[in-house]
Coordinates of C-alpha atoms and ligand atoms in Angstrom, one line a residue:
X11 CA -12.0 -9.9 -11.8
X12 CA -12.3 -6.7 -14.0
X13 CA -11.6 -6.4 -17.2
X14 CA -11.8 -3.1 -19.8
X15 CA -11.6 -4.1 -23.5
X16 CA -10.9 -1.5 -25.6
X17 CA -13.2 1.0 -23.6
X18 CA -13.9 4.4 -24.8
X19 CA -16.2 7.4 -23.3
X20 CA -16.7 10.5 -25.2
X21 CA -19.2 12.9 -23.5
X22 CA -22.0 14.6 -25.6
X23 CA -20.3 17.6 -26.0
X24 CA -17.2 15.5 -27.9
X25 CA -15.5 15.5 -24.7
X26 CA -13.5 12.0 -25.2
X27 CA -12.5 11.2 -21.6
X28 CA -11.4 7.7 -22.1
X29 CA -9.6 6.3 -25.5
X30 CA -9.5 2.7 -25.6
X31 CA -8.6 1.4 -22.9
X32 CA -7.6 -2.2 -21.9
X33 CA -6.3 -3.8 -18.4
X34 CA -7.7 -6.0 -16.3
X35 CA -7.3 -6.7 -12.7
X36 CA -6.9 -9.8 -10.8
X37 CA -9.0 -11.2 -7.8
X38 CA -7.7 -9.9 -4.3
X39 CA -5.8 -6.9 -6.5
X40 CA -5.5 -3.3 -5.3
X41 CA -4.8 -0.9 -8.5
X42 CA -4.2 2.4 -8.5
X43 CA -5.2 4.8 -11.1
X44 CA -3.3 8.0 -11.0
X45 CA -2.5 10.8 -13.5
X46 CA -3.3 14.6 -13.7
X47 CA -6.6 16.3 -12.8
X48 CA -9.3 15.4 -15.5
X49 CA -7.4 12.4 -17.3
X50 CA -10.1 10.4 -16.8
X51 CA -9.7 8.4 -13.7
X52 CA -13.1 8.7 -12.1
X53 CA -15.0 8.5 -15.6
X54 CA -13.3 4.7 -15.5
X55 CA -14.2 4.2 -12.1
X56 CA -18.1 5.1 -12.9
X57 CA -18.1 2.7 -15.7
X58 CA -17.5 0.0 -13.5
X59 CA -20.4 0.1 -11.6
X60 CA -22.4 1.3 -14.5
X61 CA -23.5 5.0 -13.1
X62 CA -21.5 6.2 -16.6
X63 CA -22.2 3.8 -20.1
X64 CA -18.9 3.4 -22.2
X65 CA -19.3 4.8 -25.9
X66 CA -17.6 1.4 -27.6
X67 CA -15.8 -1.5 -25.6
X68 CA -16.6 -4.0 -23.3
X69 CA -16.2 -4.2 -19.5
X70 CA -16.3 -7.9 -17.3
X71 CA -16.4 -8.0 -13.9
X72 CA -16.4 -11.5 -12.4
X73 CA -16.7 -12.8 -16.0
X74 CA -19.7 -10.9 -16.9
X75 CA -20.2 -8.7 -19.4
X76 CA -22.0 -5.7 -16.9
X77 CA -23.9 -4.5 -20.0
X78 CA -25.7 -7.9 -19.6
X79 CA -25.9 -7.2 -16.0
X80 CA -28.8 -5.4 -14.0
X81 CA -27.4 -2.8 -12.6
X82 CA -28.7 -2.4 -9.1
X83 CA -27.5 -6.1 -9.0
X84 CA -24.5 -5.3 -10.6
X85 CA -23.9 -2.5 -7.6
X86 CA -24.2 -4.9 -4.7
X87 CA -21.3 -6.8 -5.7
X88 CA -19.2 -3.1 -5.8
X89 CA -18.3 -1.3 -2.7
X90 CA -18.3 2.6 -4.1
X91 CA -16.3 5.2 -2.1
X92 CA -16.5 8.4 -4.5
X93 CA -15.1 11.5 -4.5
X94 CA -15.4 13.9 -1.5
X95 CA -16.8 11.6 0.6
X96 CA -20.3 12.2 0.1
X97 CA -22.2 11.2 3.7
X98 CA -25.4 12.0 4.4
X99 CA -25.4 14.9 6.7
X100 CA -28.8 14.3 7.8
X101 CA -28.1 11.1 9.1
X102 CA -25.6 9.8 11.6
X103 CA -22.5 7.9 11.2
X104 CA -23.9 4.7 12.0
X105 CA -27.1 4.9 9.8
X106 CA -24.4 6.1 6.7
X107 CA -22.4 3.1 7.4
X108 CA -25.1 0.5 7.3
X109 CA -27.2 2.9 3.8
X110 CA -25.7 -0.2 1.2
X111 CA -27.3 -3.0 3.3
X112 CA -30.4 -0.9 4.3
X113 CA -30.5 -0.5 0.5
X114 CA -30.8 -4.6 0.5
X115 CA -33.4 -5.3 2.8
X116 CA -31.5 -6.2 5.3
X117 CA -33.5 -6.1 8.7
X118 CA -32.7 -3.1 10.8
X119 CA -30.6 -4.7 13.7
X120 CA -28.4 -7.1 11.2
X121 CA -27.5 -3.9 9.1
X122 CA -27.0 -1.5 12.6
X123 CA -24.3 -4.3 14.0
X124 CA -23.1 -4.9 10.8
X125 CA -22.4 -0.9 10.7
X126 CA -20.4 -0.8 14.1
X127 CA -18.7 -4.0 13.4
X128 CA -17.2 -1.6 10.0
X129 CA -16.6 1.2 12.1
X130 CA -14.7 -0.6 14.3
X131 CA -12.8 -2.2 11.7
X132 CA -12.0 1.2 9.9
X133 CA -10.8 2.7 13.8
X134 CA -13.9 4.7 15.0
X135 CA -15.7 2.8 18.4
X136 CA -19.2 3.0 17.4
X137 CA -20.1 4.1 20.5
X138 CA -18.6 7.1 20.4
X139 CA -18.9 8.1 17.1
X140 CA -22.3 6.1 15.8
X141 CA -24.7 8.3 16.8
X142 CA -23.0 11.6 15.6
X143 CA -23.4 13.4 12.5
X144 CA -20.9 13.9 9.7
X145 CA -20.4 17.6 10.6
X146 CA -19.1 16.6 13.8
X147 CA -16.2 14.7 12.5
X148 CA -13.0 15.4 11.3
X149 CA -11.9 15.1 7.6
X150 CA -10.2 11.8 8.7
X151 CA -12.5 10.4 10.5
X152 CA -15.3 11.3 8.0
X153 CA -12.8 9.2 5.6
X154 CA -13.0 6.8 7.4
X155 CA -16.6 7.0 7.2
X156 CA -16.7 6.9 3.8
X157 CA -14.6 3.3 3.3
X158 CA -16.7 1.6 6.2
X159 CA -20.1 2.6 4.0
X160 CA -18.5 0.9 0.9
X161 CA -17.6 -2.2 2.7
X162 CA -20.7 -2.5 4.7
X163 CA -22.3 -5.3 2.3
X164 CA -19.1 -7.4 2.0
X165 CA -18.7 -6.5 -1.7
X166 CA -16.1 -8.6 -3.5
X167 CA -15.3 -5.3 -5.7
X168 CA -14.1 -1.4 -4.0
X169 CA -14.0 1.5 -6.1
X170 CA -12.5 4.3 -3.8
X171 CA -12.3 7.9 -5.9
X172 CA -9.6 9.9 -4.3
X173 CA -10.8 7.9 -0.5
X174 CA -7.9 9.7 1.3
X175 CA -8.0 12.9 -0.8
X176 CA -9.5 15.4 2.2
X177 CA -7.1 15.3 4.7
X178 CA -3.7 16.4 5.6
X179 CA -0.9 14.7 4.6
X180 CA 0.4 13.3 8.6
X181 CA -3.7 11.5 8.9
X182 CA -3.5 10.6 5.3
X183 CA -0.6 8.5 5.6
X184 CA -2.3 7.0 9.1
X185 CA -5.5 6.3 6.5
X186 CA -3.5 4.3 4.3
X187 CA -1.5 2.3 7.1
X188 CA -4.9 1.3 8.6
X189 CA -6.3 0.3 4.9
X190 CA -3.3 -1.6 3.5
X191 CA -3.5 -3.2 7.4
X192 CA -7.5 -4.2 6.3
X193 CA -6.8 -5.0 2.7
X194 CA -4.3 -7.6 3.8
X195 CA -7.4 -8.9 6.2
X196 CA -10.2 -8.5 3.3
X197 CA -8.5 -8.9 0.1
X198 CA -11.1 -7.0 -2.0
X199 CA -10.4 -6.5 -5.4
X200 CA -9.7 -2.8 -5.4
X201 CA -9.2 -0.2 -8.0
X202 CA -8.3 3.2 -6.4
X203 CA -7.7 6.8 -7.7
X204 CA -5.8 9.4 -6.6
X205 CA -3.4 12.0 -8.1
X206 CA -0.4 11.6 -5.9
X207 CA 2.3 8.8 -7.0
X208 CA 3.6 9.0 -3.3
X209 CA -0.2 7.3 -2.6
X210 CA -0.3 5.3 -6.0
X211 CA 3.1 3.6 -5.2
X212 CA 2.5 2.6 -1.9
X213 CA -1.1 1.6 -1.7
X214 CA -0.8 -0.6 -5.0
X215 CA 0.1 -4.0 -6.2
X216 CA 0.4 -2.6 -9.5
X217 CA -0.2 1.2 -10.8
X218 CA -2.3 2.9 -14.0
X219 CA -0.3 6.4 -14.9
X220 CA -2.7 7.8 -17.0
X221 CA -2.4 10.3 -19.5
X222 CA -4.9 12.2 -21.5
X223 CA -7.8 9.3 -21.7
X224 CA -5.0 6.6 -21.8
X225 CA -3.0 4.6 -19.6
X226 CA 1.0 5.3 -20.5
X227 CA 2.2 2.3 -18.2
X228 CA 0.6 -0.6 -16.2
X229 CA 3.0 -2.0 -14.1
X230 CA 4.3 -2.4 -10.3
X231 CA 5.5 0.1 -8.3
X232 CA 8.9 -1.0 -8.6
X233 CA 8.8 -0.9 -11.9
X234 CA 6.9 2.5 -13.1
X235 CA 9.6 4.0 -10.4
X236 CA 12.5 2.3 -11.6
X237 CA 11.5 2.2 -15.5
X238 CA 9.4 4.5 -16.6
X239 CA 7.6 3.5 -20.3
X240 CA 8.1 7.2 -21.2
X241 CA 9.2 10.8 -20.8
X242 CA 5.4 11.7 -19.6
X243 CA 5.6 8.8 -17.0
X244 CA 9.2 9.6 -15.9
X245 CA 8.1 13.5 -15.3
X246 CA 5.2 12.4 -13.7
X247 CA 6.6 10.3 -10.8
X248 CA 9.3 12.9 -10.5
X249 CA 13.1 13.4 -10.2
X250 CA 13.4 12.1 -6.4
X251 CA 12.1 8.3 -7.7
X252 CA 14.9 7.1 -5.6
X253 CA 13.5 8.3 -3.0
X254 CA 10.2 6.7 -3.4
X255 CA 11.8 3.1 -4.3
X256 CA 13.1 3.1 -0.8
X257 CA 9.4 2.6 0.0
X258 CA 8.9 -0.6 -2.2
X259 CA 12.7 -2.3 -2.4
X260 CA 12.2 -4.1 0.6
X261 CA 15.2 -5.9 2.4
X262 CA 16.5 -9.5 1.4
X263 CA 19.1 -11.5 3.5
X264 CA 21.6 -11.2 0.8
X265 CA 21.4 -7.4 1.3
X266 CA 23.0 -7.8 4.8
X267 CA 26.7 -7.4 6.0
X268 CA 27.8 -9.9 8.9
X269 CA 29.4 -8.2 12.1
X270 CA 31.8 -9.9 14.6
X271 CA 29.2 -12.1 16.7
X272 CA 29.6 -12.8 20.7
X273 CA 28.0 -15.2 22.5
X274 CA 25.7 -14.5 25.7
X275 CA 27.5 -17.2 28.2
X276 CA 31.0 -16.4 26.3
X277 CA 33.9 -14.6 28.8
X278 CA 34.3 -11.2 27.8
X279 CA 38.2 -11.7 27.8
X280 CA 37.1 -13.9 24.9
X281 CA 34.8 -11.9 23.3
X282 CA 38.0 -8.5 23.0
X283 CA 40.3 -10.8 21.7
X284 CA 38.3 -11.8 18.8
X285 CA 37.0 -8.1 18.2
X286 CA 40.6 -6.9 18.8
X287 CA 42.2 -9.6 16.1
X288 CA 38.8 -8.4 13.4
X289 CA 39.8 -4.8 14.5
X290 CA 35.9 -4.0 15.9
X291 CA 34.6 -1.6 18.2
X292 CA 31.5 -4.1 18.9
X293 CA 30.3 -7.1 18.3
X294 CA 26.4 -8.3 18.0
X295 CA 25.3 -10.9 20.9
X296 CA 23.4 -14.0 20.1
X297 CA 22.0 -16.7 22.4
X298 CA 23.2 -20.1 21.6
X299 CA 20.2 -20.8 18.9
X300 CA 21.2 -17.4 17.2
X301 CA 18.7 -15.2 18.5
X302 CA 19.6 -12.0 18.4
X303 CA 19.7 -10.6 22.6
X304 CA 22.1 -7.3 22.0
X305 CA 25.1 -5.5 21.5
X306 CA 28.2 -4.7 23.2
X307 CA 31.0 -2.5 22.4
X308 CA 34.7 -3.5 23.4
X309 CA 34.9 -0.5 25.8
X310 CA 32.7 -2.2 28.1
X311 CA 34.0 -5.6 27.9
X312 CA 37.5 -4.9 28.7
X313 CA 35.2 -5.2 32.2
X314 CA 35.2 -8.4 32.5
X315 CA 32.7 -11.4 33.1
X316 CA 30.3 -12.8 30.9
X317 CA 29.2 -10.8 27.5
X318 CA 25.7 -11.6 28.7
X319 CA 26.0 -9.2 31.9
X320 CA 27.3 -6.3 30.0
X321 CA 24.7 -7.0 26.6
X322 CA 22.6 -3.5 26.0
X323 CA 19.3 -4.5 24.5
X324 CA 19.1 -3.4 20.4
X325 CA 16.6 -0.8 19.8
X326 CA 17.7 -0.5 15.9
X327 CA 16.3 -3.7 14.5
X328 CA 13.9 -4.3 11.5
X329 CA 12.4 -7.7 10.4
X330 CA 13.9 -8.8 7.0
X331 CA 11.5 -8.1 4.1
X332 CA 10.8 -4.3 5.5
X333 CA 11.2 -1.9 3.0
X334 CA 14.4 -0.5 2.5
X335 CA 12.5 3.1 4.2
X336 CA 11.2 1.9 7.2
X337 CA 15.0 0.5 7.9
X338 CA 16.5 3.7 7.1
X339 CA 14.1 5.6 9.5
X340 CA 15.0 3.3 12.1
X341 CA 18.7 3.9 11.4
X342 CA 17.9 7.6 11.8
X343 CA 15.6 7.6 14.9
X344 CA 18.5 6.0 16.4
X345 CA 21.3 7.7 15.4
X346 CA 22.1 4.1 14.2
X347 CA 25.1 3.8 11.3
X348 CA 23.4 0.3 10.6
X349 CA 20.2 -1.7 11.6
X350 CA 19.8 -5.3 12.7
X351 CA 17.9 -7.7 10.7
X352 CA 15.7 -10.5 11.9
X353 CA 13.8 -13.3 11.3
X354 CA 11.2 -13.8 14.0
X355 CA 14.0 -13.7 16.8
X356 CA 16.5 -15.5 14.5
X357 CA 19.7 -12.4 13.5
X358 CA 20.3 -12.7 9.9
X359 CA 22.8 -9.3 9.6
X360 CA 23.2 -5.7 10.1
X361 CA 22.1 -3.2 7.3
X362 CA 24.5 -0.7 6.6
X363 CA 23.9 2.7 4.2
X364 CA 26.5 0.8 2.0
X365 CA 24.4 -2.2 2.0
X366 CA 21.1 0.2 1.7
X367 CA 22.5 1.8 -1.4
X368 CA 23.3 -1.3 -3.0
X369 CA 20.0 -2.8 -2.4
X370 CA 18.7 0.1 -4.4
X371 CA 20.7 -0.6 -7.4
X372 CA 20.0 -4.0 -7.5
X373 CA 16.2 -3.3 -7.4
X374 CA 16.5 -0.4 -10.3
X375 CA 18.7 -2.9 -12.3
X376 CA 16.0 -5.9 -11.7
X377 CA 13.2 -3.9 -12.8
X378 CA 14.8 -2.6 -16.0
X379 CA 15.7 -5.7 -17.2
X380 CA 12.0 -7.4 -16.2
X381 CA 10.6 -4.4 -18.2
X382 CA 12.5 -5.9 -21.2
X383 CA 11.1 -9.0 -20.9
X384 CA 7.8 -7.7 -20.2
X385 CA 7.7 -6.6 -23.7
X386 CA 9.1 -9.2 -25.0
X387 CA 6.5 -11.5 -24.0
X388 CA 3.6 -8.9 -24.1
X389 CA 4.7 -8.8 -28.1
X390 CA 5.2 -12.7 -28.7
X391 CA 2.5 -13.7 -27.1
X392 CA -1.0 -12.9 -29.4
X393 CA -4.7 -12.3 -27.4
X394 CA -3.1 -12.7 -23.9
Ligands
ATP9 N1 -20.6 14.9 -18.0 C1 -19.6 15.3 -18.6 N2 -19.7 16.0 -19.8 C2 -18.6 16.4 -20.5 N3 -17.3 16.2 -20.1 C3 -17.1 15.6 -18.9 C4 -18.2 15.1 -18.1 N4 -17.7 14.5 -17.0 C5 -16.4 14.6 -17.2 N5 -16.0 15.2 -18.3 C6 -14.7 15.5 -18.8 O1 -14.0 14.3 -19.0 C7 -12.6 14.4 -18.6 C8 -12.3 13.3 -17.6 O2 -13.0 13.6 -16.4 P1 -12.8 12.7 -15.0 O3 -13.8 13.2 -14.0 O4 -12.9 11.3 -15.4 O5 -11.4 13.2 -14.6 P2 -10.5 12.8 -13.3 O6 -9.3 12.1 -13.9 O7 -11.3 12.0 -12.4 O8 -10.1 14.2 -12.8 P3 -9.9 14.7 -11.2 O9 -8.6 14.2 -10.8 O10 -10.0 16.2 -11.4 O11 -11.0 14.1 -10.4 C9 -12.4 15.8 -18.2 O12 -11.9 16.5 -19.2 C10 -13.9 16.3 -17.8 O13 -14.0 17.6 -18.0
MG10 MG1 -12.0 12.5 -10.4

């Protein structure tokens, strides 16, 4: 969908800002540049849409060589978010949001509802906010702002410089929730810049570190975490990488440990012999089609009765495929020492800090070896 070959920028005053660079990004694809101020992330952004010219190389997007391509033509097919924002303040929110198809020609009314139909999408109600101007918003919300104007004309291809740079790190993180949540609506082809690998890693299918001009590692998140290509990119995301892989290991069924299981219709009397003879303080209750309804501990069942009338409903439960964070947050809103694990209703197993740190490992050890083969391949294989 875009493609760099062998790109270079130098500025007139022998600035070079990009060295030849090559990557390319597939359709429905969210990238993430990141690297160090002035590395050159939003020079490669503004080559895209042609507002900067490359000094040698070639860039295709949608299999067209742009320098072939009108611009203005070229820019209807690109959603542009750029750095700081960048609303008219003489204009309110809703006139901002619909400038792109304005821009177009398209008649007054069809770009208006097209404007509060974004806003809506991007969390502001149009009729509150539509008819103010950009200085009475907050950074968020002028964000938000910002990435409803670029999507406005339906463009197949976002560039967002920095979209989520202006705001404080709580809203920031709600800004990216509610843009991951529209990306997996939309599926634009996205490339994205920022200078934080806490935002690179998880709004990214795959990451660009950058270094001076040049890109030291293309890769997943997984990967530039658990691999890094070099000593620049393994200073760059940091000592606490473990940290962040708990953000994209996610959990898998074979991660789980399998508790003693009880029955909703089963006599307790039943149910504390078995957890007495596996020497367990509780067991996890299913319904006969293995739905997961609760937990009870042995305490209670000594009590008597059915399991079902002394179940307590399970508050610490994830789906399976969360990431391996998200679990352990539940585990510690709850004081939880382990979370369930589900499939739609169905229980699969209990995630334990054992079972967390294990998952971990297996993710690191995964990626290191697909690195390896990465090269491999990426040598073997000529013009790819
Ligand atoms: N018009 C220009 N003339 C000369 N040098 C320029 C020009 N624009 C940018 N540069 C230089 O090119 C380099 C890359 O700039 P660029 O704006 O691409 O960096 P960036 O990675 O986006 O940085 P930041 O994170 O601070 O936004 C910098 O050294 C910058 O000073
Ligand atoms: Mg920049």
């Amino acid at each position: 969908m875009i493609r760099f070959e062998q790109v270079t920028k130098r500025y007139p005053d022998g600035t070079t800002a990009v060295d030849d660079l090559s990557f390319e990004v597939a359709e429905g694809e969210l990238v993430t540049l990141v690297g160090p101020s002035g590395c050159g992330k939003t020079t490669t952004m503004m080559m895209v849409n042609r507002l900067i010219e490359p000094s040698a190389g070639r860039i295709f997007v949608e299999g067209a060589d742009i320098a072939t391509v009108d611009p203005v033509r070229l820019r209807r097919r690109i959603g542009y978010v750029i750095q700081q924002v960048g609303l008219f303040p003489h204009r309110t929110v809703l006139d901002n949001t619909a400038t792109v198809p304005a821009l177009l020609g398209w008649k007054r009314a069809k770009a208006r509802a097209r404007a509060a139909e974004l806003l809506d999408l991007v969390g502001l109600d149009p009729t509150t906010y539509g008819t103010r101007y950009p200085e009475q918003l907050s950074g968020g919300q002028r964000q938000r702002v910002g990435v409803a104007r670029a999507l406005a004309a339906d463009p197949p291809v976002l560039l967002m410089d920095e979209p989520f740079g202006a705001v404080d790190p709580v809203v920031r993180e709600q800004l990216q929730d509610e843009f991951l949540r529209m990306q997996a609506a939309v599926r634009k082809t996205v490339l994205l810049v920022t200078h934080d690998i806490e935002e690179a890693v998880r709004l990214g299918d795959r990451i660009a570190v950058y270094g001076q001009g040049r890109i030291e590692q293309f890769d997943t998140p997984g990967t530039v975490l658990g691999a890094p290509a070099t000593p620049y990119v393994a200073s760059f995301v940091g000592a606490d990488r473990g940290l962040k892989r708990l953000s994209v290991t996610t959990i898998e069924p074979d991660d789980l440990e399998q508790p003693p299981v009880a029955r909703l219709d089963e006599p307790a009397e039943r149910a504390v012999e078995r957890l007495r003879a596996e020497r367990a303080r509780w067991a996890v209750v299913l319904d006969a089609d293995g739905d997961l309804r609760g937990w009870v501990g042995i305490d209670e069942l000594t009590a008597g009765g059915t399991v079902g009338e002394l179940t307590h409903r399970m508050t610490a439960w994830v789906p399976v495929g969360t990431p391996l964070k998200q679990a352990f947050g539940v585990m510690l809103q709850y004081d939880a020492g382990w979370v369930a694990v589900v499939d739609g209703a169905r229980f699969l197993g209990v995630l334990t800090p054992a079972k967390l740190h294990e998952a971990l490992r297996r993710s690191v050890d995964a990626d290191a070896r697909g690195v390896a083969r990465g090269q491999v391949s990426f040598d073997s294989v000529s013009d790819a």
